[in-house]
Amino acid sequence: MSSRKLNFFAGPSVLPLEVLDELQAQIKDYNGNGSSMIETSHRGPMFAEMYKQCQNSLREILGISDEYDIYFLGGGATLQFSMIPMNFLKPGTVADYIKSGTWANKAGKDAELFGDVNYYYDGTDSKFSSLPDSKTVKPSKNSSYLYLCSNETIGGIEWQDFPDTGDVPLIADMSSDFISRPVDVNKFDMIYGGIQKNLGPAGATLIIMKKSMLERQNSPLASYLDYKNHASNDGLFNTPPVFSIWGVKLVLDWIKKNGGAQGMADRANLKSGMVYDVLDSSDFWKSPVDRNYRSKMNVVFRLPNVDLEKKFLVEASTAGMLGLKGHRSVGGLRASIYNACPVEDVKTLTEFMKEFERKNG
Ligand SMILES: *Cc1c(COP(=O)(O)O)cnc(C)c1O
């Protein structure tokens, strides 16, 4: 075994070891073709085949119908914060945003540059520790779309089910819980996310968009910023993030081998349950989020004081556990336990936590 440390980083984050091994083994010569995936044209047959396999795996794992286009863009999830309103926020209408935390808030801020934004829900007063009941969420009458972030990576809250928005398109940022559970894609008109949390090496944003959305677009738009150009070219309007897509393809193979979306959900329930059990076991630990919306990907927690939190981080690091610091904007501690994080690593973490409490509680 190598001396790799335990990885609890929020993103970029842990990838399956066998995916890294496969990338390493194939980097110079892909499947005996005599050339590398990252050195050849994205218009050639080698990329085309791998890309098709990647798209097909996504369709298979999430049950995505032909009514949806699937492709990858650059610019991170962050570029979508502006592309979405640019394309879909119609003059004379509003866009409904669920203000649930750092990421949804950033998306809303960018949307404000392009038109009227209605914050259907605002979690500011509760320090973004909760979410609205999905059954009560109704978009405005003149809404262009309703936007939500399925998992707030920094705040540690996650939608457990999703609102029904009727004829109003539902758009979701799933960057940090992509394929961590089965999702009824048909409920959404657009799902997107940076792949670097749960699906592969940083550099691509996965777009899953209902074809009918293209009829709702504003125009004209600069070419790269116009979804129509990407959709009509099957995501190959310009050079796609080839290496990242290859990584995603391999991660999807790994997901399929490990029970698909339901397998990921079972693992996520088990792993997050192990950490939340420790948090619930005594007053030493504080979980600052509403129990109903606890994230299964990013478990945020606090200790009685900041000095103990610092000590926790130092000792965890010495014990080989990295990435447990809360986001710089909120402080505290956070264990990101994405799909590829092994159950044994979470076990090691929880044993460490219990020992830390024995010594310092
Ligand atoms: C990390 C993250 C982003 C930002 O992703 P970039 O690819 O860095 O732009 C957006 N939304 C969520 C939910 C995230 O976790």
XYZ file of C-alpha atoms and ligand atoms in Angstrom:
376
model
C 0.000 0.000 0.000
C 1.063 3.567 -0.635
C 1.351 6.198 2.041
C -1.598 8.222 0.823
C -3.236 10.242 3.558
C -6.935 10.222 4.327
C -8.626 12.833 2.192
C -11.562 14.832 3.557
C -11.091 17.873 1.309
C -14.188 19.684 0.049
C -12.971 19.977 -3.522
C -11.040 19.038 -5.469
C -11.435 15.883 -3.517
C -10.846 12.192 -3.206
C -11.059 10.005 -6.319
C -11.295 6.217 -6.387
C -7.803 4.724 -6.196
C -8.508 2.446 -9.144
C -9.395 5.477 -11.261
C -6.027 7.067 -10.471
C -4.294 3.777 -11.265
C -6.135 3.529 -14.572
C -5.275 7.126 -15.530
C -1.642 6.448 -14.720
C -1.558 3.200 -16.655
C -3.205 4.711 -19.742
C -1.780 8.227 -19.771
C 0.872 7.544 -22.420
C -0.972 5.034 -24.542
C -4.731 4.778 -24.327
C -5.921 1.188 -24.646
C -3.045 0.249 -26.927
C -3.964 2.834 -29.569
C -0.407 4.134 -29.562
C -1.438 7.625 -28.497
C -2.699 9.368 -25.413
C -6.252 10.548 -24.810
C -4.900 13.964 -23.862
C -2.672 14.336 -26.918
C -5.147 13.676 -29.692
C -7.983 15.529 -31.361
C -11.328 15.751 -29.638
C -12.782 15.204 -33.132
C -11.029 11.842 -33.519
C -12.466 8.356 -32.955
C -10.586 7.640 -29.718
C -12.077 10.597 -27.883
C -15.448 10.119 -29.570
C -15.780 6.584 -28.284
C -14.729 7.448 -24.733
C -17.033 10.485 -24.692
C -19.995 8.435 -25.878
C -19.302 5.856 -23.162
C -19.178 8.646 -20.592
C -22.487 10.157 -21.740
C -24.128 6.723 -21.908
C -22.968 5.860 -18.397
C -24.526 9.067 -17.123
C -27.809 8.220 -18.856
C -27.717 4.735 -17.392
C -26.788 5.707 -13.828
C -29.226 8.612 -13.478
C -31.907 7.326 -15.864
C -31.599 10.347 -18.162
C -33.898 10.255 -21.189
C -33.182 11.419 -24.729
C -35.083 14.606 -23.945
C -31.924 15.826 -22.235
C -28.580 16.896 -23.628
C -25.476 16.005 -21.657
C -22.165 17.785 -22.101
C -19.250 19.390 -20.299
C -18.203 23.041 -20.203
C -15.262 24.963 -18.790
C -15.416 27.881 -16.379
C -16.418 25.865 -13.332
C -19.823 25.764 -11.758
C -19.293 29.485 -11.247
C -19.665 30.321 -14.940
C -23.159 28.825 -14.801
C -24.151 31.416 -12.189
C -24.176 33.985 -15.013
C -24.907 31.775 -18.029
C -28.201 30.624 -16.540
C -29.761 34.093 -16.152
C -28.136 35.291 -19.389
C -29.868 32.504 -21.275
C -33.090 32.048 -19.359
C -34.047 35.123 -17.328
C -36.584 36.749 -19.623
C -37.132 40.522 -19.546
C -40.349 41.338 -17.697
C -40.205 38.184 -15.569
C -38.429 37.198 -12.368
C -36.145 34.323 -11.466
C -36.869 32.612 -8.147
C -33.822 31.755 -6.074
C -33.695 29.776 -2.854
C -31.121 31.626 -0.789
C -29.744 28.626 1.071
C -26.075 29.430 1.557
C -22.822 30.477 -0.040
C -23.314 28.807 -3.399
C -26.962 29.615 -4.077
C -26.289 33.150 -2.875
C -23.449 33.612 -5.350
C -25.700 32.350 -8.133
C -28.424 34.794 -7.107
C -25.961 37.694 -7.001
C -24.865 37.018 -10.558
C -28.483 36.694 -11.691
C -29.236 40.136 -10.269
C -26.945 41.563 -12.950
C -29.280 40.308 -15.653
C -32.786 40.902 -14.339
C -35.199 40.670 -11.437
C -34.445 38.083 -8.803
C -36.997 36.992 -6.251
C -35.542 35.308 -3.197
C -38.292 32.863 -2.541
C -36.575 31.768 0.643
C -33.839 33.495 2.582
C -31.883 31.537 5.180
C -29.806 34.531 6.322
C -31.461 34.804 9.748
C -30.895 31.151 10.570
C -27.273 31.415 9.350
C -28.172 29.136 6.451
C -28.692 26.168 8.730
C -31.976 25.022 7.208
C -34.083 24.804 4.041
C -37.728 25.363 3.153
C -40.078 22.372 3.087
C -39.970 21.279 -0.554
C -43.754 20.773 -0.559
C -44.403 24.428 0.203
C -42.098 25.814 -2.486
C -44.046 27.492 -5.287
C -42.458 29.684 -7.927
C -43.737 33.207 -8.654
C -46.460 33.571 -11.288
C -44.177 35.320 -13.753
C -41.148 33.203 -13.026
C -38.588 32.300 -15.698
C -37.199 29.515 -13.523
C -36.687 28.414 -9.962
C -33.109 27.870 -8.867
C -31.745 25.865 -5.982
C -28.487 24.321 -4.804
C -29.077 20.685 -3.857
C -26.212 20.553 -1.369
C -24.612 23.589 0.238
C -21.013 22.419 0.444
C -19.959 25.059 2.970
C -23.068 25.181 5.166
C -23.537 21.414 5.174
C -27.241 21.313 4.305
C -28.814 19.196 1.599
C -32.276 18.973 0.070
C -33.762 15.567 0.856
C -36.428 15.892 -1.843
C -37.179 18.534 -4.432
C -40.054 20.946 -5.075
C -42.559 20.460 -7.829
C -42.502 23.669 -9.871
C -45.136 22.784 -12.474
C -44.528 24.564 -15.768
C -41.748 26.713 -14.331
C -38.334 25.218 -15.100
C -36.431 23.877 -12.112
C -32.662 24.379 -12.201
C -30.281 22.826 -9.695
C -26.605 23.112 -8.843
C -25.614 19.574 -7.815
C -21.866 20.188 -7.712
C -21.287 18.595 -4.355
C -23.814 15.764 -4.322
C -23.808 14.687 -7.955
C -24.665 10.971 -8.193
C -24.541 10.529 -4.447
C -28.126 9.240 -4.626
C -30.787 8.435 -7.196
C -32.443 11.602 -8.508
C -35.558 11.892 -10.642
C -33.968 13.922 -13.419
C -37.379 14.431 -15.055
C -38.271 16.848 -12.265
C -35.549 19.181 -13.465
C -35.028 21.209 -16.600
C -31.379 21.705 -15.920
C -28.946 20.062 -13.537
C -25.351 21.119 -13.493
C -22.264 20.952 -11.355
C -18.521 21.232 -11.172
C -17.238 17.665 -11.384
C -14.359 18.113 -8.960
C -16.307 17.181 -5.835
C -17.841 13.859 -6.708
C -17.141 12.946 -10.308
C -13.601 13.536 -11.445
C -10.520 15.740 -11.779
C -11.239 19.497 -11.758
C -11.708 21.347 -15.025
C -15.202 20.527 -16.253
C -18.779 21.380 -15.442
C -21.373 18.758 -16.242
C -24.536 20.096 -17.884
C -27.719 18.020 -18.091
C -30.345 20.116 -19.854
C -33.792 19.428 -21.193
C -33.846 20.178 -24.914
C -37.044 22.220 -24.511
C -35.066 24.788 -22.492
C -33.424 25.952 -25.709
C -36.752 27.351 -26.851
C -36.771 29.644 -23.844
C -33.440 31.284 -24.463
C -32.632 34.951 -24.742
C -30.650 35.919 -27.807
C -28.304 36.934 -29.200
C -25.557 35.781 -26.878
C -21.797 35.504 -27.271
C -21.144 32.131 -28.813
C -19.598 30.264 -25.880
C -22.227 31.596 -23.493
C -25.118 30.345 -25.616
C -26.250 26.859 -24.559
C -27.692 26.298 -28.015
C -24.218 26.155 -29.532
C -23.106 23.479 -27.091
C -26.314 21.466 -27.381
C -26.386 21.479 -31.175
C -22.761 20.312 -31.299
C -23.179 17.578 -28.670
C -20.875 19.524 -26.354
C -18.110 19.810 -28.948
C -18.698 23.422 -29.998
C -15.120 24.052 -28.951
C -12.424 21.922 -27.338
C -14.006 20.230 -24.323
C -12.096 19.526 -21.085
C -10.749 16.230 -22.389
C -8.776 15.031 -19.377
C -11.601 15.759 -16.950
C -14.123 13.957 -19.144
C -11.858 10.941 -19.248
C -11.634 11.025 -15.452
C -15.424 11.246 -15.190
C -15.803 8.309 -17.557
C -13.630 6.185 -15.261
C -15.388 7.376 -12.106
C -18.721 6.432 -13.695
C -17.352 2.944 -14.452
C -16.415 2.723 -10.786
C -19.872 3.912 -9.697
C -21.529 1.292 -11.898
C -19.338 -1.414 -10.373
C -20.292 -0.220 -6.910
C -24.059 -0.322 -7.110
C -24.824 2.787 -9.174
C -26.619 5.764 -7.666
C -28.343 3.590 -5.051
C -25.009 2.057 -4.104
C -23.597 5.562 -3.623
C -26.635 6.517 -1.516
C -26.209 3.445 0.700
C -22.543 4.277 1.222
C -23.365 7.934 1.901
C -26.008 7.008 4.467
C -23.630 4.649 6.214
C -20.646 7.026 6.220
C -22.469 10.210 7.178
C -24.427 8.262 9.798
C -21.166 7.200 11.416
C -20.030 10.819 11.781
C -23.415 12.201 12.856
C -23.659 9.436 15.477
C -20.482 10.763 17.066
C -21.777 14.345 16.876
C -25.046 13.288 18.543
C -23.355 11.217 21.219
C -22.421 14.111 23.521
C -22.489 17.865 24.039
C -18.805 18.041 23.216
C -19.769 18.157 19.525
C -22.109 20.663 17.921
C -23.842 20.150 14.621
C -24.999 23.630 13.577
C -27.511 22.498 10.965
C -31.167 21.488 11.010
C -31.309 17.738 11.522
C -33.867 17.404 8.696
C -31.435 18.746 6.126
C -28.115 17.369 7.251
C -25.775 16.894 4.328
C -24.569 13.376 3.636
C -21.586 14.770 1.732
C -20.265 17.618 3.885
C -20.611 17.112 7.617
C -19.949 20.398 9.402
C -19.337 20.504 13.123
C -17.973 22.603 15.935
C -16.130 22.038 19.181
C -16.634 23.971 22.451
C -14.009 26.557 21.456
C -11.751 27.630 18.614
C -8.577 26.486 20.389
C -9.886 22.950 20.580
C -10.794 23.120 16.900
C -7.230 24.138 16.082
C -5.905 21.310 18.208
C -8.262 18.896 16.474
C -6.941 19.917 13.066
C -3.296 19.621 14.103
C -3.754 16.201 15.671
C -5.903 14.946 12.798
C -3.245 16.043 10.352
C -0.543 14.301 12.368
C -2.694 11.179 12.288
C -2.829 11.464 8.490
C -6.285 13.012 8.037
C -6.418 16.056 5.793
C -9.026 18.594 4.722
C -11.065 18.766 7.932
C -10.996 22.535 8.291
C -14.298 24.331 7.778
C -14.494 26.796 4.903
C -12.599 30.001 5.661
C -15.866 31.976 5.497
C -17.536 30.076 8.349
C -14.749 28.455 10.367
C -15.283 25.308 12.397
C -14.717 21.826 11.081
C -15.998 19.895 8.122
C -15.574 16.339 6.898
C -16.313 16.017 3.211
C -17.124 12.389 2.596
C -17.853 12.170 -1.102
C -18.633 9.031 -3.080
C -15.029 7.901 -3.369
C -14.197 8.356 0.315
C -13.726 4.810 1.654
C -15.861 3.618 4.565
C -12.638 2.633 6.382
C -11.411 6.226 6.220
C -14.603 7.438 7.864
C -14.200 4.727 10.484
C -10.679 5.965 11.197
C -12.017 9.508 11.479
C -14.786 8.597 13.912
C -12.379 6.556 16.074
C -10.082 9.570 16.130
C -12.997 11.837 17.088
C -14.015 9.595 19.991
C -10.429 9.446 21.230
C -10.123 13.231 20.924
C -13.237 13.639 23.049
C -11.904 11.220 25.688
C -8.757 13.300 26.002
C -10.283 16.750 25.774
C -13.960 16.436 26.710
C -17.588 24.103 -5.360
C -18.955 24.553 -5.694
C -19.211 25.536 -6.667
C -18.104 26.266 -7.389
O -17.488 25.442 -8.268
P -16.328 25.989 -9.239
O -16.191 24.831 -10.169
O -15.140 26.239 -8.388
O -16.816 27.210 -9.913
C -20.523 25.843 -6.944
N -21.539 25.238 -6.322
C -21.334 24.305 -5.368
C -22.493 23.674 -4.696
C -20.037 23.937 -5.032
O -19.828 23.009 -4.081
